Short mmCIF file of N, CA and C in Angstrom, two decimals:
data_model
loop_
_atom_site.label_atom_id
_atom_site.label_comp_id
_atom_site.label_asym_id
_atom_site.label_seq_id
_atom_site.Cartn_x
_atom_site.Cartn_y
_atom_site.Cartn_z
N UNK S 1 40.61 131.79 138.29
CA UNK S 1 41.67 130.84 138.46
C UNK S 1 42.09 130.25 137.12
N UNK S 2 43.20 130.23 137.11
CA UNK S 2 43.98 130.23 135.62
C UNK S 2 44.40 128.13 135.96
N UNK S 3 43.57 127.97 134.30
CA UNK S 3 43.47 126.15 134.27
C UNK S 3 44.71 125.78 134.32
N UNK S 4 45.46 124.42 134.97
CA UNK S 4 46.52 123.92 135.08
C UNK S 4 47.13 123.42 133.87
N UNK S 5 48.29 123.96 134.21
CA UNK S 5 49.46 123.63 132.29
C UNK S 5 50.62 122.56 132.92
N UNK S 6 50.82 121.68 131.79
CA UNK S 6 51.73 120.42 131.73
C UNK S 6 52.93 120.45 130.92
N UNK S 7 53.69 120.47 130.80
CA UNK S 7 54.86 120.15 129.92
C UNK S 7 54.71 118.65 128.95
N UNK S 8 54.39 118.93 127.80
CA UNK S 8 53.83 117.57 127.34
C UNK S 8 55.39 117.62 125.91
N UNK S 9 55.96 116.59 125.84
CA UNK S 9 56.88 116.26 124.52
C UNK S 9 56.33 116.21 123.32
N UNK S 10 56.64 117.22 122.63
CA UNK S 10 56.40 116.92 120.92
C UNK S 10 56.60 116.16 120.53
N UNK S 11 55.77 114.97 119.58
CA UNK S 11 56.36 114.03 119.08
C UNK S 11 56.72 114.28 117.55
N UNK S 12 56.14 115.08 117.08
CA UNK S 12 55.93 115.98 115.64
C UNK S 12 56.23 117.34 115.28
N UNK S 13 56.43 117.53 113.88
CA UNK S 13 56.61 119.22 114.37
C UNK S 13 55.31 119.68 114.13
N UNK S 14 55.19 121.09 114.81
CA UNK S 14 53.53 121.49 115.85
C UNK S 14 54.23 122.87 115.30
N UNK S 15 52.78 124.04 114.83
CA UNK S 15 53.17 125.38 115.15
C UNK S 15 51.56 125.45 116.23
N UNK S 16 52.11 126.03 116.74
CA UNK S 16 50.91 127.02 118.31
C UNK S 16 51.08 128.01 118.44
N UNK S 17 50.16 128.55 118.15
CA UNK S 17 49.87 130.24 118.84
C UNK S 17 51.25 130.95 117.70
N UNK S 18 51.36 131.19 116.33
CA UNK S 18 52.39 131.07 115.67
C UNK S 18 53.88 130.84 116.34
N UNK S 19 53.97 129.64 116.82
CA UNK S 19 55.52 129.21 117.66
C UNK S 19 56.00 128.14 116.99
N UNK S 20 56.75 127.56 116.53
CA UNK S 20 57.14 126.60 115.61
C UNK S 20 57.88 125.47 116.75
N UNK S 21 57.28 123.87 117.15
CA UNK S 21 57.83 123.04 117.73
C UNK S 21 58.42 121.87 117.18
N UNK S 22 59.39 121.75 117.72
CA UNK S 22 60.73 120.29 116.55
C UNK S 22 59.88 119.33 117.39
N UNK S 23 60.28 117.99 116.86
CA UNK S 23 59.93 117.11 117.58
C UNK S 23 61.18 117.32 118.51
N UNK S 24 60.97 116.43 119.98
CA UNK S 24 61.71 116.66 120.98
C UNK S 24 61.48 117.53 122.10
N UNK S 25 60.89 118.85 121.51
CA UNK S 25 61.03 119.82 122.07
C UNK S 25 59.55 119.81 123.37
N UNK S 26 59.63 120.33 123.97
CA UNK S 26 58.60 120.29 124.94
C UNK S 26 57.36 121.76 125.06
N UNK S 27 56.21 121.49 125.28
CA UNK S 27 55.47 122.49 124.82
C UNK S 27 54.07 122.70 126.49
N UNK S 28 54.17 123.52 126.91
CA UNK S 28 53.33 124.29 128.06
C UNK S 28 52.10 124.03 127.33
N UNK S 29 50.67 123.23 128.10
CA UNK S 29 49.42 123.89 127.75
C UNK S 29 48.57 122.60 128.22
N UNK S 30 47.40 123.11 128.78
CA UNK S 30 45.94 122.54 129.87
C UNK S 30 45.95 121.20 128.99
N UNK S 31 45.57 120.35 129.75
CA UNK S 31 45.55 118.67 129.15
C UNK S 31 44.30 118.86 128.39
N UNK S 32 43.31 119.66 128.25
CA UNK S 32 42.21 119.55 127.25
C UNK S 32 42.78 120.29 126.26
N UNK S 33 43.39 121.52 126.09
CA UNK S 33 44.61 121.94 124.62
C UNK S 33 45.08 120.62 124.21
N UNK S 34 45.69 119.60 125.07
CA UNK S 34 46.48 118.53 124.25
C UNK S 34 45.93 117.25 123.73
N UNK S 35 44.80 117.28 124.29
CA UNK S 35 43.71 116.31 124.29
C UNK S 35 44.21 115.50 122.63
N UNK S 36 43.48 116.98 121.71
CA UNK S 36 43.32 116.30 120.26
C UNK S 36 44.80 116.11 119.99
N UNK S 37 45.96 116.81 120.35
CA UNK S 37 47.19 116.34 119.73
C UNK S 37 47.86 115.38 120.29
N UNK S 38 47.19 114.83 121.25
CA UNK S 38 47.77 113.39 121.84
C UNK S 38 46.91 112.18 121.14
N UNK S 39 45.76 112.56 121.11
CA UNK S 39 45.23 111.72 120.02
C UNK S 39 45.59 111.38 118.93
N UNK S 40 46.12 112.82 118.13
CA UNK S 40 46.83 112.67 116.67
C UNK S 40 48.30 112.09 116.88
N UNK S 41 48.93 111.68 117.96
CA UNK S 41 50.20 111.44 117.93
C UNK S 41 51.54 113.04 117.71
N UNK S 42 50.74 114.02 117.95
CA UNK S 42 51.71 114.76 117.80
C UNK S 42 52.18 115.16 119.41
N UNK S 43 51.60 114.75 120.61
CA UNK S 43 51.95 115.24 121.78
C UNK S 43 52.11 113.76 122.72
N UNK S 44 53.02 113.66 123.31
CA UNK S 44 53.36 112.50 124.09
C UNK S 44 52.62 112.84 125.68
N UNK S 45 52.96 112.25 126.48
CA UNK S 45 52.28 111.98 128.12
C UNK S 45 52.86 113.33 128.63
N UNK S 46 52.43 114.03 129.67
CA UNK S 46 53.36 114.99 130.24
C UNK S 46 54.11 114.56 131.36
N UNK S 47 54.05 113.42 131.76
CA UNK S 47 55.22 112.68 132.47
C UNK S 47 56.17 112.06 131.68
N UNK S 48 56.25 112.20 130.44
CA UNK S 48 57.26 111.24 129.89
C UNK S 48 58.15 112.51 130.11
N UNK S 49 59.95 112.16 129.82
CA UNK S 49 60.90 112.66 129.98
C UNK S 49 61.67 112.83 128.57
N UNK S 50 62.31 113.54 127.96
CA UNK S 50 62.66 113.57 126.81
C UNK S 50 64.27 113.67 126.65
N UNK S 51 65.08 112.47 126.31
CA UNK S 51 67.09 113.46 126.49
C UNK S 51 67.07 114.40 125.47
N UNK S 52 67.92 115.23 126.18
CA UNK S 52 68.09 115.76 125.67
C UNK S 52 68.62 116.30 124.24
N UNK S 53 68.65 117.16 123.54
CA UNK S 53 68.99 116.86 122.02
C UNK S 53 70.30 117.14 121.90
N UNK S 54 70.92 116.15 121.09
CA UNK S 54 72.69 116.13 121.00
C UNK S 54 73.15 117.59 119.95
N UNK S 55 74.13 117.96 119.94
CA UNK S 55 75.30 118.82 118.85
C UNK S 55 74.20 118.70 117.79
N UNK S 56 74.05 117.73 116.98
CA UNK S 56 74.20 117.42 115.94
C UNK S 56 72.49 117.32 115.45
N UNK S 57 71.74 117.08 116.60
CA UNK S 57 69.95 117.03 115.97
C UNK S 57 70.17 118.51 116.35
N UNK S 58 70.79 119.65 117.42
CA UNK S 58 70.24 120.47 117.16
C UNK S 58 70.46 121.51 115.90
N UNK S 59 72.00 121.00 115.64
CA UNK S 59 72.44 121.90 114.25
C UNK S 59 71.55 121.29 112.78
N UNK S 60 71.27 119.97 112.96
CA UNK S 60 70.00 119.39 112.05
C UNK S 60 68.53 120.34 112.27
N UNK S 61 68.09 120.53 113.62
CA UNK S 61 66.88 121.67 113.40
C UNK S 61 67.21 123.01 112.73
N UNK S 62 68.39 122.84 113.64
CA UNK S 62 68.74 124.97 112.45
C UNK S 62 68.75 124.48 111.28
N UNK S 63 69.54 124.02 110.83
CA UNK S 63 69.97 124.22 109.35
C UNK S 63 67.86 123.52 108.74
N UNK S 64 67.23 122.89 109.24
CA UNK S 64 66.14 122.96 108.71
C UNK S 64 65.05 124.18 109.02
N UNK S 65 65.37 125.15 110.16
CA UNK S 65 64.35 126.31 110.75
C UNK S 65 65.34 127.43 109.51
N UNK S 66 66.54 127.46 108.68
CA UNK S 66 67.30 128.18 108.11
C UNK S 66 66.39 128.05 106.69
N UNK S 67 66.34 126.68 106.27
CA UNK S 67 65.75 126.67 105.00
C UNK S 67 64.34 127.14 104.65
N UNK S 68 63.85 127.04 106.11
CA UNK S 68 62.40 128.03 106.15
C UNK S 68 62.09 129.40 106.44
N UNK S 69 63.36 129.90 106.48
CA UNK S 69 63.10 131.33 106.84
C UNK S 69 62.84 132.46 105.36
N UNK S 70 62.23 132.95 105.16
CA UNK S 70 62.11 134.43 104.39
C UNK S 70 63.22 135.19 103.84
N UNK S 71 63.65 135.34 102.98
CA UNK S 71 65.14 135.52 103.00
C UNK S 71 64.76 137.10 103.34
N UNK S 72 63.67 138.36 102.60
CA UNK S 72 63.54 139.54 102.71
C UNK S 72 63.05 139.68 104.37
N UNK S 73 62.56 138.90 104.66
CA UNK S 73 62.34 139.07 106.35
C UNK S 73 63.15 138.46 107.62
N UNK S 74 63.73 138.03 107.12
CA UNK S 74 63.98 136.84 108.52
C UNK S 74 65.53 136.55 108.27
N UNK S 75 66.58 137.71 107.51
CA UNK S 75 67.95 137.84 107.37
C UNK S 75 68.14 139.08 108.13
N UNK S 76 69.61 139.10 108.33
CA UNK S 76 70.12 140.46 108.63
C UNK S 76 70.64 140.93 107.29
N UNK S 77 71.05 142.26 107.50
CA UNK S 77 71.46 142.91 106.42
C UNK S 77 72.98 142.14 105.50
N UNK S 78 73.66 142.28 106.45
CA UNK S 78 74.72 141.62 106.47
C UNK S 78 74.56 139.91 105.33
N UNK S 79 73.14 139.60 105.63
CA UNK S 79 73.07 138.50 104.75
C UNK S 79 73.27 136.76 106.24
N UNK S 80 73.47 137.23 106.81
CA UNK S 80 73.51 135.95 107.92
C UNK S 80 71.89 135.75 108.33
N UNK S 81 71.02 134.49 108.97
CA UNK S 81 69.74 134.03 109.20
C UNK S 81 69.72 134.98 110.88
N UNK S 82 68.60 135.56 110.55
CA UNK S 82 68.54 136.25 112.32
C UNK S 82 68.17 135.40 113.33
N UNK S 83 68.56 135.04 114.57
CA UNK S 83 68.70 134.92 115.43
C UNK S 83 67.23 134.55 115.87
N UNK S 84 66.56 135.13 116.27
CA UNK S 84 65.16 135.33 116.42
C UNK S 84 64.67 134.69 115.47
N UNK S 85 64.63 134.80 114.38
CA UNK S 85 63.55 133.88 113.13
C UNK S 85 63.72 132.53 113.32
N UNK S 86 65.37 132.39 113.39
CA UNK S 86 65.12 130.67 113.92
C UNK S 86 65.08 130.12 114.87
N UNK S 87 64.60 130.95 116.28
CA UNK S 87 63.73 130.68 117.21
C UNK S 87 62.98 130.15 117.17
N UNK S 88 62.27 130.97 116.43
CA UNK S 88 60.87 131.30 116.74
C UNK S 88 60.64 129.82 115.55
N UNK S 89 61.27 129.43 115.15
CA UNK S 89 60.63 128.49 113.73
C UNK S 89 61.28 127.05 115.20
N UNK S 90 62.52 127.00 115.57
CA UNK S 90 62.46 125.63 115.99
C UNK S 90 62.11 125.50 117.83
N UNK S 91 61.84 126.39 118.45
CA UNK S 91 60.63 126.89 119.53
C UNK S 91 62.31 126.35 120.60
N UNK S 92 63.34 126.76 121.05
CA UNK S 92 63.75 126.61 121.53
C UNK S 92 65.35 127.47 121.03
N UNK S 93 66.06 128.08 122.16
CA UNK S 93 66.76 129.34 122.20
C UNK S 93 67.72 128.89 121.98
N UNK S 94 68.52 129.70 120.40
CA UNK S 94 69.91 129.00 119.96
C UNK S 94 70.89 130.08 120.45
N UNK S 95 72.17 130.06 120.08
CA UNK S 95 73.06 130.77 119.83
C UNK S 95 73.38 131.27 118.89
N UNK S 96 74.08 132.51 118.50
CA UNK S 96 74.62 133.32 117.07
C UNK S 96 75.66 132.33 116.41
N UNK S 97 76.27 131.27 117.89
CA UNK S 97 77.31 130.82 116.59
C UNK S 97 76.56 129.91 116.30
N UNK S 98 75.85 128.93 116.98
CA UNK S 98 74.79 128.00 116.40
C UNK S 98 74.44 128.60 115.01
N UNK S 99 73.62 129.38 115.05
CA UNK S 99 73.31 130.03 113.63
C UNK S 99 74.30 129.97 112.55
N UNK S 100 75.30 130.72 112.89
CA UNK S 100 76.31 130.90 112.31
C UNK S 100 76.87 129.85 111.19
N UNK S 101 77.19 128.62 112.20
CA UNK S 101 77.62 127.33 111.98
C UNK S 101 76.81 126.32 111.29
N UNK S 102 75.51 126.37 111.43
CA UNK S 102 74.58 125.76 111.01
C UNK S 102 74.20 126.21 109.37
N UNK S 103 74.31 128.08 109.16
CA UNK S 103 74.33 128.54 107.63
C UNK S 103 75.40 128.13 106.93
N UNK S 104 76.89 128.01 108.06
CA UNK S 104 78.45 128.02 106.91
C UNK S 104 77.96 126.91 106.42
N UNK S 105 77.33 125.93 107.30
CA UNK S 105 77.20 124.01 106.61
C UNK S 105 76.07 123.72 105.49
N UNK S 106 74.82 124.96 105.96
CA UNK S 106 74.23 125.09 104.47
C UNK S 106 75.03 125.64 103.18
N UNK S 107 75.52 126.65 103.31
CA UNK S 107 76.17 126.91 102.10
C UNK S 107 77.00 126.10 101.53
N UNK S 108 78.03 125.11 102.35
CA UNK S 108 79.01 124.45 102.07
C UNK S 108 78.36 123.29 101.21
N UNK S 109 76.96 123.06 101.57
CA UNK S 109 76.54 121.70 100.87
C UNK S 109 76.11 122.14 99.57
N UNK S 110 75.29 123.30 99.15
CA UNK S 110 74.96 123.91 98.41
C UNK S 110 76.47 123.90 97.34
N UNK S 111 77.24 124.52 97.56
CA UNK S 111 78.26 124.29 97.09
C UNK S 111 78.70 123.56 96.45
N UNK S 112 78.63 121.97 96.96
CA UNK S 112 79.31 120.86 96.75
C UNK S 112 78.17 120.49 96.46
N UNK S 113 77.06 120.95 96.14
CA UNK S 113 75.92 120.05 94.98
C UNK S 113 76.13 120.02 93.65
#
C-alpha cells in the first residue's frame, strides 16, 4: 500500500527529485517527505490554498527559469529557451509564447543596459 500524498504550497524555491519549485507553486509528497521542509519554512500546510499566480509573477518565473538555463543544452537550435528546460526549472507547464515573450523581455533589458 502506497503512503498517502498531500498537495503542500511552496513557500521557497525547492528542487525534488531534480524538479525545480517557484515559490507558489504546489508540490505532491507523504507528510513525513515534508516534515523537514515545513520545519525549514520552505513548505506551507497542505490545506492552505494558494491564488493563483498573475501574467506578470508568471512571466517573472520564466524570465528567471531563462537565466538559469544552459545555453549548449537547454536552447533550440534556432537560439530560442526550450520549452521543456523551463519547465522543468519553474515545476509548472508554460506555453511557447510564454517562453517566447518572457526571452523578447530578457533581451530587450539586456539591451537597454
Amino acid at each position: 500500500m502506497q503512503p498517502e500524498t498531500h498537495s503542500f504550497p511552496v513557500l521557497a524555491n525547492l528542487k525534488h527529485n531534480g524538479k525545480h519549485f517557484a515559490k507558489g507553486d504546489k508540490i505532491e509528497m507523504t507528510a513525513a517527505q515534508a516534515k523537514t521542509l515545513q520545519a525549514l519554512g520552505v513548505l506551507g500546510d497542505p490545506d492552505e490554498d494558494r491564488p493563483a499566480l498573475s501574467a506578470e509573477e508568471r512571466q517573472e518565473l520564466i524570465c528567471e527559469a531563462i537565466a538559469d538555463l544552459t545555453p549548449e543544452a537547454d536552447f533550440n537550435k534556432d537560439g530560442s529557451p526550450s520549452v521543456k528546460a523551463v519547465e522543468r526549472i519553474t515545476g509548472f507547464d508554460v506555453s511557447a509564447d510564454e517562453v517566447k515573450a518572457a526571452h523578447a523581455a530578457l533581451i530587450a533589458t539586456a539591451e537597454n543596459a
